[in-house]
Tab-separated table of C-alpha atoms and ligand atoms in Angstrom:
chain	number	residue	atom	x	y	z
A	1	MET	CA	164.895	136.327	177.253
A	2	GLY	CA	164.692	132.617	176.546
A	3	ASN	CA	165.712	132.718	172.933
A	4	THR	CA	168.303	135.441	173.139
A	5	ARG	CA	171.207	133.032	173.433
A	6	ALA	CA	169.839	130.532	170.953
A	7	PRO	CA	172.178	129.770	168.066
A	8	PRO	CA	171.515	131.940	165.028
A	9	PRO	CA	169.438	130.327	162.263
A	10	THR	CA	171.354	128.198	159.755
A	11	THR	CA	173.656	126.885	162.497
A	12	GLY	CA	173.084	123.566	164.241
A	13	PHE	CA	172.370	121.534	161.109
A	14	PRO	CA	169.691	118.991	162.107
A	15	LEU	CA	170.416	116.172	159.650
A	16	ASN	CA	173.181	113.620	159.192
A	17	ARG	CA	174.539	114.642	155.781
A	18	LEU	CA	176.068	111.197	155.078
A	19	SER	CA	178.291	113.006	152.588
A	20	PHE	CA	180.277	109.843	151.798
A	21	LEU	CA	177.141	108.247	150.287
A	22	ARG	CA	176.424	111.055	147.800
A	23	ASP	CA	178.300	109.163	145.095
A	24	THR	CA	176.231	105.999	145.615
A	25	PRO	CA	173.197	106.065	143.291
A	26	ALA	CA	171.578	103.012	144.931
A	27	PHE	CA	171.546	104.855	148.260
A	28	LEU	CA	170.256	108.115	146.767
A	29	SER	CA	167.552	106.369	144.773
A	30	SER	CA	166.274	104.497	147.797
A	31	ALA	CA	166.495	107.597	150.024
A	32	LEU	CA	164.590	109.726	147.525
A	33	ALA	CA	161.669	107.293	147.464
A	34	SER	CA	161.120	107.739	151.237
A	35	SER	CA	162.035	111.392	151.386
A	36	ARG	CA	160.445	114.722	152.099
A	37	VAL	CA	161.401	117.415	149.637
A	38	ILE	CA	161.814	121.189	149.859
A	39	LEU	CA	160.737	122.727	146.549
A	40	PHE	CA	162.316	125.957	145.347
A	41	ASN	CA	161.111	128.354	142.677
A	42	ASN	CA	163.712	130.917	141.640
A	43	LEU	CA	165.485	130.106	144.908
A	44	HIS	CA	162.418	130.892	147.005
A	45	PRO	CA	161.423	127.880	149.134
A	46	LEU	CA	157.877	126.578	149.330
A	47	THR	CA	156.642	127.642	152.754
A	48	THR	CA	153.307	127.939	154.443
A	49	THR	CA	151.883	130.337	157.005
A	50	THR	CA	149.349	127.931	158.459
A	51	PRO	CA	149.293	126.877	161.219
A	52	HIS	CA	152.592	128.754	161.570
A	53	TYR	CA	155.368	129.920	159.272
A	54	SER	CA	157.314	126.832	158.213
A	55	VAL	CA	158.612	124.929	155.226
A	56	HIS	CA	155.891	123.096	153.288
A	57	PHE	CA	157.632	119.752	152.823
A	58	LEU	CA	156.220	117.441	150.160
A	59	PRO	CA	156.626	113.663	150.231
A	60	TYR	CA	158.582	112.685	147.126
A	61	THR	CA	155.858	110.194	146.230
A	62	THR	CA	153.472	113.099	145.552
A	63	ILE	CA	155.753	114.699	142.948
A	64	SER	CA	157.562	111.679	141.491
A	65	HIS	CA	155.371	111.665	138.346
A	66	LEU	CA	156.523	115.222	137.557
A	67	LEU	CA	160.091	114.993	138.809
A	68	PRO	CA	161.500	111.567	137.915
A	69	ASN	CA	164.174	109.929	140.029
A	70	PRO	CA	167.520	110.964	138.483
A	71	PHE	CA	169.568	108.357	140.395
A	72	THR	CA	168.873	105.426	138.089
A	73	PHE	CA	172.455	104.977	136.826
A	74	GLU	CA	174.870	102.358	138.133
A	75	SER	CA	177.848	104.513	138.924
A	76	GLU	CA	178.982	108.090	138.431
A	77	ASP	CA	181.656	106.945	135.951
A	78	ALA	CA	179.051	105.111	133.866
A	79	TYR	CA	176.747	108.148	133.996
A	80	THR	CA	179.505	110.535	132.930
A	81	SER	CA	180.736	108.399	130.044
A	82	ALA	CA	177.143	107.957	128.768
A	83	TYR	CA	176.710	111.738	128.495
A	84	ASP	CA	174.608	112.813	125.525
A	85	SER	CA	173.933	116.535	125.164
A	86	ARG	CA	170.654	115.770	123.317
A	87	ASP	CA	169.123	114.227	126.442
A	88	PRO	CA	166.888	116.366	128.651
A	89	ILE	CA	168.651	117.604	131.762
A	90	PRO	CA	167.337	115.658	134.755
A	91	PRO	CA	166.131	117.559	137.848
A	92	ILE	CA	168.842	118.198	140.404
A	93	PHE	CA	167.838	116.674	143.700
A	94	VAL	CA	170.164	117.973	146.383
A	95	PHE	CA	170.529	115.415	149.131
A	96	LEU	CA	170.331	117.321	152.422
A	97	GLY	CA	170.709	114.391	154.790
A	98	VAL	CA	168.770	112.024	157.025
A	99	ASP	CA	166.841	112.947	160.158
A	100	GLU	CA	167.888	110.030	162.329
A	101	LYS	CA	165.270	110.852	164.971
A	102	ASP	CA	162.382	110.270	162.556
A	103	LEU	CA	162.064	106.537	162.034
A	104	GLU	CA	158.491	106.680	160.737
A	105	SER	CA	159.535	106.669	157.115
A	106	GLY	CA	160.862	103.138	157.499
A	107	PHE	CA	163.864	104.090	155.375
A	108	GLU	CA	167.022	102.173	155.995
A	109	TYR	CA	170.095	101.548	153.947
A	110	GLN	CA	172.694	98.929	154.623
A	111	GLY	CA	176.271	99.937	153.859
A	112	GLN	CA	177.830	97.843	151.122
A	113	GLY	CA	181.087	97.093	152.910
A	114	GLY	CA	184.178	99.114	152.150
A	115	LYS	CA	183.858	102.681	153.233
A	116	SER	CA	180.479	102.377	154.914
A	117	GLY	CA	180.984	98.873	156.302
A	118	ASP	CA	177.856	97.058	157.397
A	119	THR	CA	176.301	100.022	159.138
A	120	VAL	CA	172.566	100.465	158.641
A	121	TYR	CA	171.544	104.098	158.158
A	122	LYS	CA	167.998	104.890	159.223
A	123	GLY	CA	165.721	107.900	159.397
A	124	ARG	CA	163.852	110.353	157.231
A	125	PRO	CA	165.788	111.502	154.133
A	126	TYR	CA	165.420	115.092	152.921
A	127	PHE	CA	166.120	116.553	149.498
A	128	ALA	CA	165.825	119.972	147.841
A	129	VAL	CA	164.834	120.485	144.212
A	130	ASP	CA	164.363	123.499	141.992
A	131	VAL	CA	161.138	123.641	139.948
A	132	SER	CA	161.682	127.034	138.275
A	133	GLY	CA	161.242	125.569	134.774
A	134	ASN	CA	158.535	123.067	135.654
A	135	GLU	CA	155.081	124.638	135.556
A	136	LYS	CA	153.216	121.463	136.439
A	137	ALA	CA	155.303	120.956	139.557
A	138	GLN	CA	154.752	124.594	140.510
A	139	GLU	CA	151.012	124.184	140.144
A	140	LEU	CA	150.996	121.053	142.249
A	141	ALA	CA	153.095	122.796	144.914
A	142	LEU	CA	150.626	125.657	145.238
A	143	GLY	CA	147.669	123.298	145.401
A	144	GLY	CA	146.256	124.368	142.055
A	145	VAL	CA	146.086	128.057	142.923
A	146	LYS	CA	148.043	130.419	140.708
A	147	GLU	CA	151.005	132.247	142.155
A	148	GLY	CA	150.082	135.701	143.412
A	149	GLU	CA	146.434	134.804	144.027
A	150	LYS	CA	146.815	134.028	147.684
A	151	THR	CA	148.863	135.083	150.635
A	152	GLU	CA	148.244	132.204	153.011
A	153	GLY	CA	149.077	128.522	152.693
A	154	PRO	CA	151.822	127.073	150.500
A	155	ASN	CA	153.622	129.696	148.464
A	156	TRP	CA	157.094	130.763	147.331
A	157	ARG	CA	158.386	133.182	149.909
A	158	PRO	CA	161.742	134.937	149.776
A	159	GLN	CA	163.992	133.715	152.539
A	160	ARG	CA	166.633	136.321	152.940
A	161	VAL	CA	164.368	139.051	154.180
A	162	ASP	CA	162.594	136.821	156.643
A	163	MET	CA	164.571	134.832	159.158
A	164	GLY	CA	161.417	133.682	160.915
A	165	LEU	CA	161.545	129.983	159.977
A	166	PRO	CA	162.189	127.451	162.737
A	167	ALA	CA	165.982	127.182	163.092
A	168	ARG	CA	166.241	123.580	161.860
A	169	GLU	CA	164.238	124.418	158.739
A	170	ALA	CA	166.251	127.583	158.099
A	171	ALA	CA	169.414	125.465	158.135
A	172	MET	CA	167.978	122.923	155.678
A	173	VAL	CA	166.624	125.639	153.376
A	174	GLY	CA	170.000	127.391	153.498
A	175	PHE	CA	171.919	124.281	152.455
A	176	GLY	CA	169.491	123.495	149.628
A	177	ARG	CA	169.362	127.059	148.398
A	178	GLN	CA	173.130	127.498	148.336
A	179	VAL	CA	173.737	124.271	146.390
A	180	LEU	CA	170.896	124.893	143.915
A	181	HIS	CA	172.135	128.421	143.297
A	182	TRP	CA	175.666	127.159	142.690
A	183	ASN	CA	174.374	124.577	140.179
A	184	MET	CA	172.403	127.262	138.317
A	185	ASN	CA	175.541	129.369	137.940
A	186	ASN	CA	177.897	126.564	136.966
A	187	ARG	CA	176.206	124.919	134.028
A	188	PHE	CA	179.291	125.388	131.871
A	189	CYS	CA	182.913	124.438	132.420
A	190	SER	CA	184.939	127.451	133.533
A	191	SER	CA	187.901	126.216	131.499
A	192	CYS	CA	186.504	125.093	128.122
A	193	GLY	CA	182.959	126.468	128.136
A	194	SER	CA	181.318	123.076	127.500
A	195	SER	CA	178.241	122.050	129.446
A	196	THR	CA	178.841	120.289	132.749
A	197	ILE	CA	176.741	117.663	134.505
A	198	SER	CA	175.646	117.428	138.117
A	199	LEU	CA	176.820	114.553	140.308
A	200	HIS	CA	177.013	113.750	144.046
A	201	ALA	CA	173.341	114.664	144.510
A	202	GLY	CA	174.008	118.229	143.441
A	203	THR	CA	177.305	118.836	145.248
A	204	LYS	CA	179.732	118.251	142.360
A	205	ARG	CA	179.832	119.055	138.651
A	206	VAL	CA	182.074	117.525	136.026
A	207	CYS	CA	183.031	118.364	132.463
A	208	PRO	CA	182.486	115.057	130.591
A	209	GLY	CA	185.224	114.051	128.160
A	210	THR	CA	182.830	112.642	125.592
A	211	ASP	CA	179.411	113.433	124.190
A	212	LYS	CA	177.407	110.751	122.391
A	213	ALA	CA	175.869	113.493	120.235
A	214	LEU	CA	179.273	113.879	118.575
A	215	ILE	CA	179.303	110.274	117.354
A	216	ILE	CA	177.877	110.680	113.865
A	217	GLU	CA	179.553	107.882	111.961
A	218	ASP	CA	181.557	104.762	112.717
A	219	GLY	CA	184.937	105.562	114.149
A	220	ASP	CA	183.911	108.830	115.824
A	221	THR	CA	185.225	108.976	119.379
A	222	GLY	CA	182.671	111.420	120.747
A	223	ASN	CA	185.521	113.383	122.321
A	224	ARG	CA	184.592	116.928	123.189
A	225	ILE	CA	186.979	119.824	122.666
A	226	VAL	CA	190.209	119.612	124.594
A	227	CYS	CA	189.672	120.924	128.085
A	228	THR	CA	192.719	121.769	130.146
A	229	VAL	CA	190.960	120.812	133.340
A	230	ARG	CA	189.907	117.426	132.025
A	231	LYS	CA	193.108	115.769	133.138
A	232	GLY	CA	193.375	113.539	136.156
A	233	VAL	CA	190.700	114.487	138.632
A	234	HIS	CA	190.675	118.178	137.864
A	235	ASN	CA	187.628	118.312	135.613
A	236	ILE	CA	185.398	118.783	138.608
A	237	ALA	CA	183.934	121.681	140.517
A	238	PHE	CA	182.486	121.844	144.015
A	239	PRO	CA	180.166	124.434	145.540
A	240	ARG	CA	182.060	127.470	146.708
A	241	THR	CA	181.902	128.836	150.217
A	242	ASP	CA	183.181	132.368	150.724
A	243	PRO	CA	184.764	132.977	154.135
A	244	THR	CA	183.698	136.292	155.607
A	245	VAL	CA	185.025	137.762	158.818
A	246	ILE	CA	182.721	139.604	161.193
A	247	MET	CA	184.228	140.955	164.357
A	248	ALA	CA	183.568	142.625	167.657
A	249	ILE	CA	186.689	144.627	168.447
A	250	VAL	CA	187.266	145.674	172.033
A	251	ASN	CA	189.700	148.365	173.122
A	252	SER	CA	192.909	147.503	174.925
A	253	ALA	CA	191.326	148.218	178.314
A	254	GLY	CA	188.503	145.778	177.494
A	255	ASP	CA	185.680	148.188	178.368
A	256	LYS	CA	184.576	149.462	174.947
A	257	VAL	CA	183.492	147.863	171.683
A	258	LEU	CA	184.001	149.254	168.188
A	259	LEU	CA	180.830	149.430	166.083
A	260	GLY	CA	180.201	151.010	162.716
A	261	HIS	CA	177.363	152.741	160.922
A	262	ASN	CA	177.250	151.874	157.243
A	263	LYS	CA	175.649	154.415	154.919
A	264	ARG	CA	173.063	151.756	153.940
A	265	PHE	CA	171.963	151.320	157.577
A	266	PRO	CA	168.930	153.117	158.997
A	267	LYS	CA	169.649	156.103	161.216
A	268	GLY	CA	171.003	155.092	164.614
A	269	PHE	CA	171.830	151.502	163.623
A	270	PHE	CA	175.297	150.261	164.564
A	271	SER	CA	176.840	146.850	163.967
A	272	THR	CA	180.124	144.988	164.008
A	273	LEU	CA	182.596	145.482	161.187
A	274	ALA	CA	182.799	142.749	158.540
A	275	GLY	CA	184.384	141.850	155.217
A	276	PHE	CA	185.473	139.032	152.909
A	277	CYS	CA	188.664	137.076	153.475
A	278	GLU	CA	191.092	137.644	150.617
A	279	PRO	CA	192.823	134.783	148.795
A	280	CYS	CA	195.660	133.318	150.869
A	281	GLU	CA	194.769	135.349	153.939
A	282	SER	CA	194.342	133.991	157.468
A	283	VAL	CA	191.183	134.768	159.406
A	284	GLU	CA	193.238	136.736	161.931
A	285	ASP	CA	194.885	138.814	159.210
A	286	ALA	CA	191.534	139.449	157.526
A	287	VAL	CA	190.097	140.747	160.815
A	288	ARG	CA	193.096	143.049	161.303
A	289	ARG	CA	193.043	144.290	157.689
A	290	GLU	CA	189.298	144.910	157.462
A	291	THR	CA	189.208	146.671	160.827
A	292	TRP	CA	192.090	148.968	159.867
A	293	GLU	CA	190.712	149.670	156.379
A	294	GLU	CA	187.242	150.551	157.637
A	295	SER	CA	188.040	152.279	160.928
A	296	GLY	CA	191.780	152.949	161.167
A	297	VAL	CA	191.935	150.874	164.354
A	298	ARG	CA	194.858	148.467	164.613
A	299	VAL	CA	194.063	145.059	166.117
A	300	GLY	CA	196.381	142.743	168.036
A	301	ARG	CA	195.090	139.382	169.118
A	302	VAL	CA	192.094	137.749	167.428
A	303	ILE	CA	190.116	134.664	168.328
A	304	ILE	CA	187.249	132.918	166.527
A	305	HIS	CA	184.138	133.008	168.732
A	306	SER	CA	181.485	131.264	166.597
A	307	THR	CA	180.496	130.863	162.972
A	308	GLN	CA	177.300	131.066	160.937
A	309	PRO	CA	176.594	129.930	157.385
A	310	TRP	CA	175.021	132.728	155.365
A	311	PRO	CA	173.863	131.125	152.124
A	312	TYR	CA	172.995	134.379	150.295
A	313	PRO	CA	174.635	133.285	148.150
A	314	ALA	CA	177.594	131.436	149.658
A	315	SER	CA	179.180	132.980	152.736
A	316	LEU	CA	180.438	131.402	155.889
A	317	MET	CA	180.629	134.102	158.513
A	318	LEU	CA	183.539	133.652	160.880
A	319	GLY	CA	182.566	135.490	164.035
A	320	CYS	CA	185.674	136.855	165.753
A	321	ILE	CA	186.567	138.881	168.762
A	322	GLY	CA	189.664	141.037	168.522
A	323	GLN	CA	191.424	143.493	170.751
A	324	ALA	CA	192.883	146.804	169.639
A	325	LEU	CA	196.541	147.598	170.247
A	326	PRO	CA	196.985	150.256	172.967
A	327	ASP	CA	198.470	152.741	170.536
A	328	GLY	CA	196.124	151.808	167.686
A	329	GLU	CA	192.714	152.852	168.984
A	330	THR	CA	192.292	156.113	167.106
A	331	ILE	CA	189.424	155.977	164.648
A	332	ASP	CA	190.261	157.172	161.133
A	333	LEU	CA	187.660	156.774	158.368
A	334	GLY	CA	190.022	158.117	155.741
A	335	HIS	CA	190.935	154.785	154.138
A	336	ASP	CA	188.033	152.653	152.843
A	337	PRO	CA	184.866	154.824	152.627
A	338	GLU	CA	182.618	151.896	153.647
A	339	LEU	CA	181.513	153.383	156.971
A	340	GLU	CA	179.831	156.689	157.626
A	341	GLU	CA	180.700	156.505	161.279
A	342	ALA	CA	182.677	154.244	163.613
A	343	ARG	CA	182.572	154.667	167.322
A	344	TRP	CA	183.806	153.139	170.560
A	345	PHE	CA	180.739	152.260	172.634
A	346	ASP	CA	181.056	151.842	176.366
A	347	LEU	CA	180.190	148.221	177.195
A	348	GLY	CA	177.857	149.389	179.961
A	349	HIS	CA	175.916	151.327	177.325
A	350	ILE	CA	175.787	148.239	175.095
A	351	ARG	CA	174.578	146.054	177.951
A	352	ARG	CA	171.684	148.446	178.555
A	353	ILE	CA	170.806	148.417	174.849
A	354	ILE	CA	170.863	144.607	174.761
A	355	GLU	CA	168.741	144.271	177.876
A	356	LYS	CA	166.135	146.673	176.549
A	357	ALA	CA	166.135	145.120	173.080
A	358	GLU	CA	165.897	141.565	174.345
A	359	GLY	CA	163.394	142.421	177.065
A	360	GLY	CA	161.104	144.220	174.664
A	361	ALA	CA	161.293	141.837	171.742
A	362	LYS	CA	158.388	139.509	171.257
A	363	ASP	CA	159.990	137.594	168.393
A	364	GLY	CA	163.577	137.814	169.572
A	365	GLY	CA	164.252	140.606	167.125
A	366	GLY	CA	166.085	143.815	167.888
A	367	GLN	CA	164.147	146.954	168.575
A	368	TRP	CA	164.752	150.660	168.674
A	369	VAL	CA	165.985	151.512	172.098
A	370	SER	CA	166.342	154.892	173.652
A	371	ASP	CA	169.394	155.225	175.821
A	372	GLY	CA	169.412	158.660	177.320
A	373	GLU	CA	168.955	161.092	174.477
A	374	GLU	CA	170.325	158.943	171.731
A	375	VAL	CA	168.349	156.243	169.954
A	376	VAL	CA	170.643	153.379	169.050
A	377	ARG	CA	169.841	149.991	167.562
A	378	ILE	CA	172.004	146.913	167.167
A	379	PRO	CA	171.272	143.755	165.117
A	380	PRO	CA	168.677	141.254	166.449
A	381	PRO	CA	169.688	138.107	168.350
A	382	ALA	CA	169.290	135.955	165.219
A	383	ALA	CA	172.336	137.717	163.739
A	384	ILE	CA	175.828	136.577	164.589
A	385	ALA	CA	176.738	140.270	164.957
A	386	HIS	CA	174.399	140.434	167.950
A	387	GLN	CA	175.930	137.297	169.446
A	388	LEU	CA	179.416	138.802	169.205
A	389	ILE	CA	178.371	142.139	170.666
A	390	ALA	CA	176.492	140.362	173.474
A	391	ALA	CA	179.528	138.152	174.180
A	392	VAL	CA	181.874	141.092	174.734
A	393	ALA	CA	179.205	143.049	176.636
A	394	ARG	CA	178.833	140.081	178.996
A	395	GLY	CA	182.537	140.000	179.734
A	396	PHE	CA	183.993	137.595	177.165
A	397	VAL	CA	187.273	139.521	177.229
A	398	GLY	CA	187.345	140.109	180.977
A	399	GLY	CA	190.243	138.802	182.998
A	400	VAL	CA	192.555	138.099	180.116
A	401	PRO	CA	195.806	139.779	179.102
A	402	LYS	CA	195.217	142.988	177.219
A	403	ILE	CA	197.312	142.018	174.220
B	501	ZN	ZN1	185.850	121.635	130.371
C-alpha cells in the first residue's frame, strides 16, 4: 500500500529549472560542461534495465566531441543577428535544471548582478538532447552495439507505454521529451514560413529578421521576407502546453461517482471522464461541458484537486472533482458518442475495487478485480484518474454542501 498515494510520475519536478538563466549563454555553457545528459532518439530516451530500469545518463564530457557546445555566442541578440542559413544547425540542448542536492559535480555559477544578483547556484546540471540524425552519437550511446541487437543495457525505449521509471527520472524525461518534440515541429515560422532558430536552451524559437546567406553583394541588407510577426517582440514562439480536464464527478448525495467506458478500453475498464479545454474556456466550464457532452450529466460546483503533466505530446492534466446538480444526474449518451457506457458507481463498490487493486499490486499498478459477479478495473495508482477516484472514494466530498 506504500506507494498508492505517491504522486503520479511526471509530478514533483526534482530540479531547480533556473528558468531566468536560460537566456544567459555563459551560464548554459558552463552548466553543460559539468552536466549529465539524457539522450533521445526519435523521442525515445536512452534507458537501461540493469541493475534496474532507469535513465542511462551520460556525462556531457563523454559526448562533447560528437555534440559540440552550442552556447558559445555572447548574447541571444548577437546570435540571432548573425543567423546564416548555410550554417549547420547546432544540436538543441534542452536545459532541464540543476539538482541542488548533488554537489559532487563541483558546478557553481555566480549571478552577474541584475536579475540574479550575487547568488551562487550550485549542483548537478541536467540537459536533454536529441540524437536522431547523429549516427555516431547513437552508436556511442548504445556502447557500440547496433540498435535491435540487444534487449538489456542502454537502449532507446518508448516511454509512453511504460511508466515504470523512477518518478524523478520520469519527470525529467517528460520535460525533455516535450520540449524536443516541440522544437522538431516548429522549425519554420508559422507566419512567414521561414526557418526559425532555437534559443533559451530549447524553450524559445525566433524568426530572425536577417540571413547572412542573402548578402550577395555590397549594399545587400540580408533582410528576409517580410514577416508579420517580426515586429516588436512577437517573432517568437514558446512550447505549447495543452490544458486537459480530467474529472471525478460525484452525485449530489455524495455517495456515487460517475465513470465511463470508452470504446477503446478493454472490457470492464472504467475511468474518469476527460477532455481538452477549449480556447477561452475556464477549467470549471470545461469540466461541466465535457461531462454533459459525454454523459448528459449536468455539473454544479467544480474544484481543482491536483494536476499532472502528460508530455505525450503536450498536455497538462487538470484533475478536478465536480458534483452533479440534483436534477441533472440522468445519464444520456446521446450527445458526443465518445463513451460506450457511463455509470454511477457506488463509492463503497469503488473502495472495495481500490483496496483489492492496491493490495494485490506488486508494482503499484491496477489489476483486474472481481467484485461480486462483475469484473471491473480502474486505472493504476500512477494515473491521476486513479488519484481522483481514490480521493472521492475516501470521502473527499464528505461533509460539504451538496451544491
Ligand atoms: Zn516569420
